[in-house]
């Protein structure tokens, strides 16, 4: 059969024959990786035939594998349609570059070496060598390192797939930002140690029920220099909506891949898209191409590679073929993620003064009242002293009216230092959590509760986000019990 | 989940993964177990690096399957990553 005749065949037929030729068993090629940070036992993946997939196509039995691959490539059906993956240095769309900020690679702790100069080096392998890739494969000269992807949903929270992280491997996972190609030939394999984070707590995780697969991890400290994503908060992605994905396919430096659409929107807990993704993309954010909100988490999908003779090439399916890539809907976990719609009011502390209006003592700034102390002039004077001592210039709320949390900032930072005689209670930010206690949502530090949010989990999670983001270590009061002013400081 | 059966099944999965030459054989080994009623190899790859195949097993008398994540190794061997429930 000639190449031209092959190009006329259904690509699925060509693919079926290629899959059938995949070796049942091969010799070890190079060191291997263990998935999910369990240990560093070296392995490399090889896609296997699954039940019902073994049959070849008799008419193609004598056709060289290279011709089959060339026929598939010639019909522009690499991956889903054309291969849309780009390195980040090649991405010019500002919104896409901004989206990429949030994306993190999950790496085994043992793969990272501290250089004792403020940087750390990630152990890598050559992609082409490790996977025995054919010379035509893109990115084959790049390094590979991680086992999954993830993304920032809040300064202290990373979302990923549940099969990437669980309580058993969390301590052995490192979250590395900045693993990407600097240019066509150089990868950033040495990164500032400050760009590497640990997970300290699993905030939520679910796997299995109707195909759901997600995990939200709290990091050991907030990520303050990178953007976190915006999630869809209600409804669901539209049928046929354009989507793109950013992640670390096969543990490669960060890649963008677009040109995809939602092609099955029926499942309740996930949707299916024709995204160009590989093992290692698990946990990648799937963005809406119009709004740039995250719609889903990439979790599972089509076979990545097939054998072409003795080397591997990317699996090729028509843009509307294959089984598609499953993406857990963000609605599965969005309730755990703060909205971050900040309710912050700036004011000039030098203009703050204590006044009495209609028999009530208040602190006013330029005619706007900040605080109301009722009949207590002493508390008003104490509060003014505090504002001016710390030079507080932003009043912040969670849950107005009737805020469940109130705090103050100084030029966008937490007040720091101390004031003699202030009523301050210390807590450990590493221990504070949102918990549902006796029918009420609270922020607790061990067995002590710090704030009470009644039935509002959303407000509790937003408040915790602020505590972690600003590094608050003390909650302080004026006029307990029934304080007329509450503030936090480092 | 019946914890005792899940723990036992973990051992069975691990042993089958070590013995089997491919995922089809692994499924056959599991089907041969007296406590196993049905085995289903999922038609997708879990997209970790390296990728995993999910094998769902219904135990006799069980309402829900248990799902084993089988890591596909480069030399054709397989290892058990974990077992979880499926709804």
XYZ file of C-alpha atoms in Angstrom:
577
model
C 0.000 0.000 0.000
C 1.440 3.380 -1.003
C 1.770 6.379 1.245
C -0.910 8.211 -0.731
C -3.272 5.286 -0.284
C -2.518 5.217 3.439
C -3.436 8.897 3.720
C -6.898 8.100 2.420
C -7.605 5.660 5.233
C -9.461 6.448 8.422
C -6.801 7.677 10.884
C -8.338 5.502 13.568
C -7.476 2.449 11.424
C -3.864 3.595 11.149
C -3.737 4.182 14.866
C -5.253 0.788 15.626
C -2.519 -0.897 13.650
C 0.214 1.154 15.330
C -1.130 0.330 18.759
C -1.258 -3.337 17.932
C 2.429 -3.222 17.075
C 3.403 -1.783 20.405
C 5.759 -4.213 22.144
C 4.232 -6.320 24.862
C 7.387 -6.242 26.824
C 10.625 -4.393 26.359
C 13.942 -4.154 28.039
C 14.472 -1.342 30.491
C 15.562 1.736 28.606
C 16.776 4.045 31.293
C 16.020 5.066 34.843
C 12.415 5.228 35.816
C 10.203 7.499 37.865
C 7.707 6.502 40.458
C 4.439 8.364 40.219
C 3.176 10.569 42.983
C 6.236 11.141 45.076
C 6.174 7.782 46.825
C 9.857 7.122 46.284
C 12.506 7.700 43.681
C 12.551 4.219 42.232
C 13.428 4.923 38.629
C 10.948 3.994 35.934
C 9.770 5.288 32.566
C 6.234 4.884 31.315
C 5.308 2.740 28.378
C 1.772 2.785 27.151
C 0.213 -0.667 27.111
C -2.484 -2.233 25.087
C -5.624 -2.562 27.098
C -8.371 -5.114 26.894
C -10.104 -5.003 23.554
C -7.311 -3.018 21.927
C -4.962 -5.731 20.801
C -6.242 -6.449 17.326
C -4.251 -5.101 14.391
C -5.510 -4.385 10.883
C -4.742 -7.324 8.523
C -4.624 -5.098 5.419
C -1.833 -3.073 7.013
C 0.209 -5.952 8.308
C 2.976 -5.470 5.766
C 3.080 -1.676 5.845
C 6.194 -0.264 7.566
C 5.423 1.534 10.843
C 7.209 4.613 9.560
C 4.757 4.880 6.674
C 1.820 4.578 9.053
C 3.190 7.385 11.203
C 3.961 9.549 8.199
C 0.440 9.073 6.887
C -1.000 10.151 10.195
C 1.262 13.174 10.439
C 0.517 14.132 6.849
C -3.160 14.422 7.647
C -2.268 16.865 10.416
C -3.602 14.713 13.162
C -0.815 14.905 15.669
C -2.275 14.511 19.144
C -5.761 16.087 18.811
C -5.459 17.788 15.437
C -2.150 19.667 15.359
C 0.207 19.708 18.316
C -0.597 23.012 19.987
C 1.991 22.878 22.751
C 4.245 25.878 23.202
C 7.000 26.716 25.613
C 6.222 29.727 27.738
C 8.892 31.880 26.082
C 6.972 31.348 22.834
C 3.647 32.483 24.293
C 2.954 36.134 23.524
C -0.662 36.406 24.658
C -0.522 38.442 27.869
C -3.554 36.743 29.392
C -2.093 33.310 28.772
C 1.239 34.347 30.242
C -0.574 35.695 33.265
C -2.498 32.427 33.609
C 0.797 30.534 33.526
C 2.052 32.360 36.596
C -0.090 30.159 38.788
C 1.115 26.822 37.433
C 3.403 24.696 39.562
C 5.182 21.380 39.059
C 4.971 18.609 41.660
C 8.345 16.969 42.246
C 9.673 14.299 44.563
C 11.576 15.923 47.416
C 14.530 13.684 46.642
C 14.844 15.256 43.197
C 15.773 18.654 44.610
C 19.202 19.619 45.890
C 19.835 22.817 47.815
C 22.907 24.648 46.546
C 23.357 26.600 49.774
C 23.431 29.862 47.885
C 19.733 30.599 47.820
C 19.084 28.354 44.844
C 18.145 24.727 44.402
C 18.713 22.398 41.492
C 16.119 20.008 40.167
C 17.374 16.596 39.066
C 16.303 15.989 35.490
C 16.608 13.498 32.694
C 16.711 13.994 28.962
C 13.178 13.512 27.674
C 14.184 11.820 24.434
C 16.532 9.396 26.114
C 14.278 8.587 29.022
C 11.304 7.832 26.788
C 13.231 6.384 23.859
C 11.655 8.941 21.549
C 12.012 8.982 17.805
C 14.024 11.845 16.366
C 10.892 13.566 15.097
C 9.413 14.115 18.535
C 9.113 17.688 19.742
C 10.867 18.763 22.934
C 12.931 15.566 22.902
C 16.075 17.425 23.974
C 14.427 19.080 26.941
C 14.751 17.922 30.564
C 11.981 16.202 32.501
C 11.521 16.217 36.252
C 8.082 16.266 37.880
C 5.245 13.780 38.183
C 2.210 16.081 38.219
C 1.074 19.677 37.787
C -0.956 22.015 39.957
C -2.015 25.643 40.214
C -2.430 28.383 42.770
C -6.048 29.109 43.641
C -5.197 31.373 46.576
C -1.816 32.601 47.836
C -1.607 29.623 50.192
C -3.593 26.996 48.276
C -2.696 24.757 45.347
C -5.257 22.675 43.483
C -4.208 19.486 41.753
C -5.538 16.005 41.024
C -6.315 13.669 43.911
C -4.238 10.905 42.375
C -1.197 13.214 42.570
C -1.320 13.943 46.295
C -2.661 12.151 49.334
C -1.883 12.142 53.029
C 0.685 9.384 52.534
C 2.906 11.232 50.054
C 2.273 14.882 50.940
C 5.435 15.196 53.023
C 7.505 13.948 50.097
C 6.091 16.372 47.512
C 7.644 19.709 46.599
C 5.802 22.391 44.667
C 8.203 24.093 42.260
C 7.380 27.290 40.404
C 9.481 28.543 37.550
C 10.516 25.289 35.861
C 10.350 26.440 32.240
C 12.463 27.010 29.153
C 14.325 30.316 29.196
C 14.768 30.043 25.440
C 14.907 27.315 22.816
C 17.895 25.588 24.369
C 18.066 26.419 28.081
C 15.788 25.207 30.822
C 15.551 26.786 34.259
C 16.621 23.744 36.233
C 18.128 25.818 39.024
C 15.507 27.936 40.713
C 15.486 30.241 43.713
C 14.817 28.138 46.793
C 12.093 30.628 47.636
C 10.180 29.278 44.623
C 9.935 25.822 46.187
C 7.134 25.083 48.633
C 5.946 22.207 50.806
C 2.398 21.122 51.412
C 1.430 21.140 55.075
C -2.218 20.146 54.956
C -4.789 18.658 52.608
C -7.763 21.006 52.768
C -10.003 18.746 50.695
C -9.692 15.754 48.406
C -12.032 13.485 46.480
C -11.508 10.726 43.962
C -13.708 8.209 42.263
C -17.271 9.315 42.800
C -18.689 9.751 39.283
C -15.242 10.482 37.950
C -14.296 13.281 40.306
C -10.582 13.711 41.020
C -9.283 16.765 42.868
C -7.181 17.838 45.816
C -6.576 21.212 47.481
C -3.338 21.557 49.441
C -2.277 24.296 51.841
C 1.329 25.348 51.302
C 3.828 25.992 54.069
C 3.748 29.720 53.281
C 1.850 32.032 50.966
C 3.033 32.636 47.421
C 3.077 36.407 47.282
C 4.986 37.056 44.071
C 2.804 35.115 41.657
C -0.736 35.440 40.440
C -3.360 32.965 41.572
C -6.111 31.957 39.172
C -9.745 32.924 39.160
C -12.160 29.984 39.256
C -15.622 29.705 37.745
C -17.865 30.261 40.769
C -21.223 29.130 39.342
C -22.810 27.397 36.374
C -20.709 25.330 34.018
C -18.568 25.788 30.936
C -20.503 26.100 27.680
C -20.709 23.267 25.187
C -17.919 23.562 22.612
C -16.266 26.397 24.553
C -12.623 27.013 23.705
C -10.178 25.925 26.401
C -6.435 25.821 26.930
C -4.218 24.044 29.408
C -0.913 24.959 31.069
C 1.160 22.367 32.836
C 4.140 20.070 32.822
C 3.490 17.247 30.321
C 5.771 14.291 31.078
C 7.478 16.533 33.651
C 8.747 18.869 30.914
C 9.294 22.598 31.465
C 5.976 24.437 31.582
C 3.906 24.180 28.389
C 0.847 25.970 27.071
C -1.560 24.067 24.795
C -4.634 25.577 23.217
C -6.739 24.965 20.125
C -9.084 22.751 22.108
C -12.800 22.710 22.844
C -15.178 21.145 25.343
C -16.643 18.256 23.413
C -18.596 16.373 26.073
C -20.205 18.536 28.694
C -22.720 15.993 29.969
C -20.938 14.408 32.968
C -21.811 16.060 36.252
C -18.391 16.108 37.856
C -16.103 16.495 34.830
C -16.090 17.512 31.176
C -14.173 16.159 28.220
C -11.953 18.263 25.939
C -9.532 17.516 23.105
C -6.529 18.994 24.908
C -2.990 18.023 23.962
C -1.864 16.589 27.279
C 0.403 13.834 28.560
C 1.183 12.005 31.751
C 2.477 14.715 34.067
C -0.338 17.055 33.045
C -2.482 15.633 35.842
C -3.481 18.563 38.012
C -3.045 21.145 35.260
C -5.541 24.003 35.161
C -7.844 24.044 32.140
C -8.715 27.638 31.327
C -11.688 29.084 29.504
C -10.157 30.661 26.372
C -12.522 33.636 26.574
C -12.712 34.481 30.277
C -9.401 32.921 31.385
C -11.196 31.555 34.426
C -10.249 28.001 35.333
C -12.967 25.538 34.336
C -11.368 22.251 35.298
C -8.419 20.143 36.372
C -6.883 17.808 33.803
C -6.936 14.280 35.240
C -7.043 11.463 32.651
C -7.307 10.739 28.982
C -5.942 9.147 25.865
C -2.721 7.156 25.443
C 0.274 9.487 25.016
C 2.813 7.528 22.979
C 2.865 4.644 20.547
C 5.799 2.729 19.201
C 7.104 3.425 15.725
C 9.498 0.570 15.233
C 11.908 0.711 18.133
C 11.178 4.249 19.271
C 8.148 6.114 20.531
C 6.146 8.861 18.888
C 3.237 10.872 20.215
C -0.100 9.201 19.867
C -2.037 10.698 16.989
C -5.794 10.951 16.800
C -8.140 13.169 14.814
C -9.183 16.407 16.484
C -12.601 14.873 17.012
C -11.308 11.361 17.633
C -9.883 9.456 20.566
C -11.659 9.322 23.876
C -10.774 12.900 24.889
C -9.213 14.260 28.062
C -11.251 14.377 31.258
C -11.213 17.518 33.365
C -12.703 17.614 36.872
C -15.051 20.612 37.117
C -13.900 23.318 39.531
C -17.403 23.317 41.010
C -16.257 20.179 42.845
C -14.008 22.187 45.174
C -14.708 25.874 44.615
C -16.364 26.190 48.040
C -12.933 25.660 49.608
C -11.390 28.562 47.711
C -11.810 32.179 48.850
C -13.296 34.634 46.368
C -10.723 37.278 47.299
C -13.096 40.127 46.539
C -11.349 42.466 48.912
C -13.392 44.833 51.037
C -10.595 47.249 51.921
C -11.085 50.930 52.814
C -8.029 53.204 52.730
C -7.816 56.158 55.120
C -5.295 58.704 56.314
C -4.342 57.884 59.915
C -3.011 61.359 60.559
C -6.527 62.696 60.048
C -8.208 60.190 62.355
C -9.783 61.745 65.430
C -12.126 60.882 68.282
C -15.477 62.651 68.061
C -18.869 62.407 69.747
C -21.908 62.206 67.433
C -25.447 61.955 68.775
C -24.128 60.790 72.099
C -21.838 58.093 70.662
C -18.047 58.126 70.623
C -16.500 57.437 67.222
C -13.279 57.609 65.282
C -13.729 59.672 62.141
C -11.492 60.463 59.169
C -12.529 63.399 56.989
C -16.132 63.080 58.135
C -16.295 59.286 57.554
C -16.562 57.190 60.666
C -14.320 54.184 60.983
C -15.326 52.856 64.376
C -18.163 53.272 66.845
C -17.527 52.939 70.595
C -20.959 53.779 71.955
C -20.613 55.423 75.324
C -16.951 54.497 75.841
C -14.722 57.468 75.218
C -11.776 55.565 76.759
C -12.042 52.805 74.207
C -12.208 55.339 71.369
C -9.067 57.026 72.640
C -7.279 53.696 73.008
C -8.244 52.718 69.456
C -6.950 56.023 68.065
C -3.681 55.474 69.901
C -3.371 52.046 68.302
C -4.147 53.307 64.774
C -1.562 56.046 65.057
C 1.033 53.827 66.738
C 0.986 51.266 63.954
C 0.258 53.867 61.257
C -2.683 51.753 60.092
C -4.056 53.164 56.849
C -6.449 50.493 55.509
C -9.518 49.095 57.226
C -10.485 45.625 55.969
C -13.540 43.450 56.418
C -14.813 39.979 55.736
C -18.561 39.609 55.449
C -20.122 43.040 55.671
C -22.619 44.062 56.856
C -22.073 42.501 60.237
C -18.467 41.581 59.450
C -17.148 38.333 60.839
C -13.570 39.582 60.623
C -12.054 43.034 60.778
C -8.377 43.842 60.352
C -6.081 46.701 59.450
C -3.100 47.025 57.138
C -0.169 49.404 56.960
C 0.739 50.122 53.337
C -0.559 46.706 52.357
C 1.315 44.864 55.100
C 0.421 43.534 58.517
C 0.976 45.913 61.449
C 4.089 44.816 63.249
C 5.757 45.423 66.559
C 3.808 45.749 69.760
C 2.131 48.387 71.885
C 2.538 48.403 75.652
C -0.597 47.242 77.406
C -2.440 45.997 74.329
C -4.824 43.057 74.686
C -3.147 40.579 72.310
C -3.546 36.809 71.987
C -0.907 34.934 70.020
C -1.535 32.014 67.722
C 0.515 29.820 65.426
C -0.255 30.492 61.743
C 1.004 27.011 60.849
C -1.685 25.499 63.063
C -4.685 27.644 62.230
C -7.421 25.904 60.263
C -11.024 26.269 59.283
C -13.145 23.770 61.190
C -16.827 23.054 61.640
C -17.232 22.896 65.400
C -20.540 22.203 67.122
C -22.533 23.399 64.157
C -20.519 26.559 63.504
C -17.634 27.406 61.194
C -14.595 28.644 63.086
C -10.939 29.384 62.671
C -9.108 27.393 65.295
C -5.556 27.077 66.546
C -5.430 23.595 67.992
C -8.190 23.418 70.571
C -8.653 27.216 70.757
C -10.945 29.060 68.428
C -9.905 32.449 67.143
C -12.860 33.580 65.053
C -16.453 32.416 64.693
C -18.311 32.582 61.383
C -21.582 30.900 62.326
C -22.825 29.195 59.129
C -20.503 30.909 56.657
C -17.760 28.560 55.531
C -16.960 31.001 52.733
C -16.180 33.808 55.186
C -14.112 31.469 57.344
C -11.970 30.417 54.401
C -11.538 34.005 53.260
C -10.485 35.040 56.766
C -7.940 32.236 56.959
C -6.572 33.315 53.596
C -5.925 36.789 54.999
C -4.335 35.454 58.179
C -1.901 33.384 56.134
C -1.304 35.985 53.446
C -0.402 38.747 55.883
C 1.352 36.517 58.364
C -0.792 37.568 61.307
C 0.354 36.071 64.590
C -1.716 37.972 67.115
C -5.367 38.873 67.397
C -5.792 42.052 69.438
C -8.780 43.712 71.040
C -10.020 46.964 72.453
C -12.723 46.577 75.088
C -13.249 42.905 75.719
C -15.706 41.294 76.195
C -17.739 42.568 73.266
C -14.724 44.342 71.744
C -15.314 47.646 69.993
C -12.196 47.141 67.845
C -10.414 43.989 66.693
C -7.134 44.016 64.812
C -4.381 41.587 63.871
C -0.637 42.055 63.800
C 2.514 40.078 63.201
C -15.517 0.330 52.348
C -14.704 -2.958 53.927
C -11.240 -2.104 55.213
C -10.234 -5.699 55.687
C -11.101 -6.608 52.108
C -9.452 -3.446 50.805
C -6.243 -4.285 52.604
C -6.359 -7.858 51.364
C -7.112 -6.702 47.881
C -4.115 -4.399 47.964
C -1.913 -7.420 48.474
C -3.694 -9.284 45.708
C -3.281 -6.358 43.330
C 0.381 -5.958 44.155
C 1.057 -9.630 43.591
C -0.892 -9.707 40.343
C 0.931 -6.620 39.080
C 4.271 -8.266 39.744
C 3.252 -11.530 38.094
C 1.384 -10.294 35.028
C 3.098 -9.552 31.742
C 0.503 -7.007 30.706
C -2.696 -5.418 31.890
C -4.854 -8.058 30.198
C -3.076 -10.786 32.086
C -3.374 -8.827 35.292
C -7.126 -8.617 34.786
C -7.275 -12.358 34.128
C -5.336 -13.116 37.304
C -7.777 -11.045 39.300
C -10.798 -12.674 37.679
C -9.484 -16.052 38.752
C -9.728 -15.055 42.420
C -12.755 -16.631 44.142
C -13.652 -13.423 45.967
C -13.695 -11.396 42.766
C -16.953 -11.099 40.864
C -15.995 -8.700 38.073
C -12.939 -6.881 36.750
C -12.922 -3.863 34.480
C -9.877 -2.130 33.008
C -10.738 1.533 32.528
C -10.431 2.875 29.004
C -8.198 5.807 29.930
C -4.827 6.642 31.381
C -4.448 8.578 34.608
C -2.115 11.371 33.561
C 0.644 11.184 36.102
C 4.231 10.713 34.953
C 4.521 7.810 34.502
C 0.862 7.234 33.732
C -1.397 4.791 35.481
C -4.230 2.487 34.458
C -7.209 2.056 36.744
C -8.491 -1.465 37.314
C -11.893 -1.690 38.973
C -12.731 -4.824 40.925
C -16.126 -5.809 42.256
C -15.890 -8.215 45.145
C -18.678 -10.713 45.613
C -21.402 -9.126 47.690
C -19.831 -5.679 47.376
C -21.903 -2.714 46.260
C -19.083 -0.539 44.932
C -15.921 -1.484 43.105
C -12.474 -0.869 44.493
C -10.118 0.746 42.036
C -6.404 -0.009 41.823
C -4.017 2.471 40.223
C -1.463 0.443 38.276
C 1.691 2.321 37.253
C 2.872 1.384 33.776
C 6.614 0.922 33.788
C 8.858 1.236 30.743
C 9.969 -2.321 30.642
C 6.403 -3.567 30.455
C 6.207 -4.354 34.159
C 3.601 -2.847 36.417
C 3.486 -1.672 40.006
C 0.592 -0.952 42.310
C 0.375 2.688 43.298
C -2.734 2.555 45.448
C -6.299 1.410 45.920
C -9.286 3.682 46.291
C -13.048 3.561 46.174
C -15.158 4.422 43.151
C -18.696 5.708 43.345
